[in-house]
XYZ file of C-alpha atoms in Angstrom:
130
model
C 32.770 -53.800 -72.710
C 35.399 -56.157 -74.039
C 35.096 -58.129 -77.257
C 34.083 -61.341 -75.469
C 31.123 -59.667 -73.799
C 30.079 -58.032 -77.079
C 30.269 -61.421 -78.781
C 28.165 -63.002 -76.041
C 25.538 -60.254 -76.055
C 25.142 -60.253 -79.833
C 25.693 -63.924 -80.649
C 28.446 -62.957 -83.096
C 31.872 -64.551 -82.906
C 34.888 -62.572 -81.769
C 36.454 -63.337 -85.137
C 33.517 -61.684 -86.931
C 33.715 -58.675 -84.628
C 37.410 -58.266 -85.460
C 36.505 -58.489 -89.149
C 33.818 -55.809 -88.707
C 36.410 -53.597 -87.051
C 38.895 -54.191 -89.874
C 36.198 -53.279 -92.418
C 35.363 -50.066 -90.542
C 31.899 -51.274 -89.529
C 32.736 -51.181 -85.835
C 35.223 -49.148 -83.824
C 36.818 -49.833 -80.490
C 38.907 -47.869 -78.078
C 42.085 -49.552 -76.876
C 43.093 -49.966 -73.272
C 46.710 -49.275 -72.312
C 47.178 -53.047 -72.503
C 45.874 -53.111 -76.077
C 42.493 -54.701 -75.347
C 39.465 -53.582 -77.321
C 36.802 -51.654 -75.407
C 33.375 -51.106 -76.974
C 30.647 -48.764 -75.863
C 27.069 -49.855 -75.273
C 26.212 -48.552 -78.759
C 28.237 -51.411 -80.270
C 25.508 -53.945 -79.458
C 23.004 -52.138 -81.677
C 25.621 -51.604 -84.380
C 26.507 -55.310 -84.530
C 22.845 -56.304 -84.663
C 22.311 -53.819 -87.504
C 25.359 -55.127 -89.395
C 24.101 -58.698 -88.958
C 20.673 -57.742 -90.314
C 22.205 -56.057 -93.362
C 24.472 -59.040 -94.027
C 21.463 -61.356 -93.761
C 19.689 -59.153 -96.318
C 22.478 -59.889 -98.782
C 24.537 -56.717 -98.538
C 28.304 -57.057 -98.485
C 30.549 -55.351 -95.947
C 31.625 -52.643 -98.403
C 28.031 -51.626 -99.080
C 27.213 -51.798 -95.371
C 30.170 -49.537 -94.650
C 28.727 -47.018 -97.091
C 25.262 -47.202 -95.533
C 26.107 -47.128 -91.843
C 27.022 -43.437 -91.696
C 23.522 -42.586 -92.912
C 21.666 -44.808 -90.482
C 20.492 -43.726 -87.084
C 22.378 -45.338 -84.278
C 21.575 -45.274 -80.608
C 22.356 -41.561 -80.536
C 19.445 -41.048 -82.959
C 21.191 -38.575 -85.230
C 21.529 -38.947 -88.983
C 24.980 -38.561 -90.474
C 26.018 -35.450 -92.306
C 27.694 -37.733 -94.876
C 24.379 -38.836 -96.397
C 24.242 -38.449 -100.177
C 21.739 -39.124 -102.939
C 23.620 -42.303 -103.832
C 22.951 -43.557 -100.343
C 19.262 -43.231 -101.070
C 19.325 -44.849 -104.518
C 21.436 -47.899 -103.653
C 19.469 -48.949 -100.564
C 16.236 -48.440 -102.504
C 17.493 -50.815 -105.201
C 18.575 -53.301 -102.530
C 15.130 -53.062 -100.948
C 13.483 -53.843 -104.286
C 15.738 -56.868 -104.684
C 14.818 -58.102 -101.201
C 11.109 -57.537 -101.866
C 11.454 -59.723 -104.981
C 13.076 -62.464 -102.912
C 10.293 -62.237 -100.348
C 7.649 -62.510 -103.080
C 9.431 -65.581 -104.475
C 9.544 -67.157 -101.023
C 5.849 -66.451 -100.421
C 4.983 -68.142 -103.737
C 7.146 -71.123 -102.812
C 5.433 -71.359 -99.434
C 2.006 -71.289 -101.114
C 3.007 -74.145 -103.450
C 4.265 -76.149 -100.466
C 1.082 -75.407 -98.509
C -0.984 -76.697 -101.423
C 1.134 -79.850 -101.686
C 0.863 -80.450 -97.939
C -2.915 -79.941 -97.978
C -3.341 -82.294 -100.942
C -1.135 -84.947 -99.357
C -2.985 -84.574 -96.045
C -6.359 -85.037 -97.737
C -5.133 -88.082 -99.608
C -3.613 -89.561 -96.454
C -6.811 -88.932 -94.473
C -8.938 -90.448 -97.223
C -6.666 -93.493 -97.406
C -6.722 -93.956 -93.649
C -10.492 -93.711 -93.615
C -10.805 -96.310 -96.386
C -8.925 -98.861 -94.351
C -11.305 -98.570 -91.392
C -14.557 -99.201 -93.296
C -16.201 -102.631 -92.927
């Protein structure tokens, strides 16, 4: 598939896809006319890259991790090292901390919403009494 179709199927801009290719996160074959051609596997790769970026990893770290992740072919890379276990584990801990912080923030907001709702309901009821 060409870059435009990959962009459409993944919701990622062509510019970002070119950046991923430049960073070694994505590879493309070239047609005789110089156009990029991606295999079906590229859809899953782009989605995975997007998820890792959303988790706060930079493209360098993602480039280090991708060889050790299972792609559509299902096989692990032979380039996996102990470092590529330690670093993702640390990243996972960081993300878990962010999630815990967000859950606490949500609980505080829920409490504020409930309190405000009770107060609003009580105030509305007071205005309807004879």
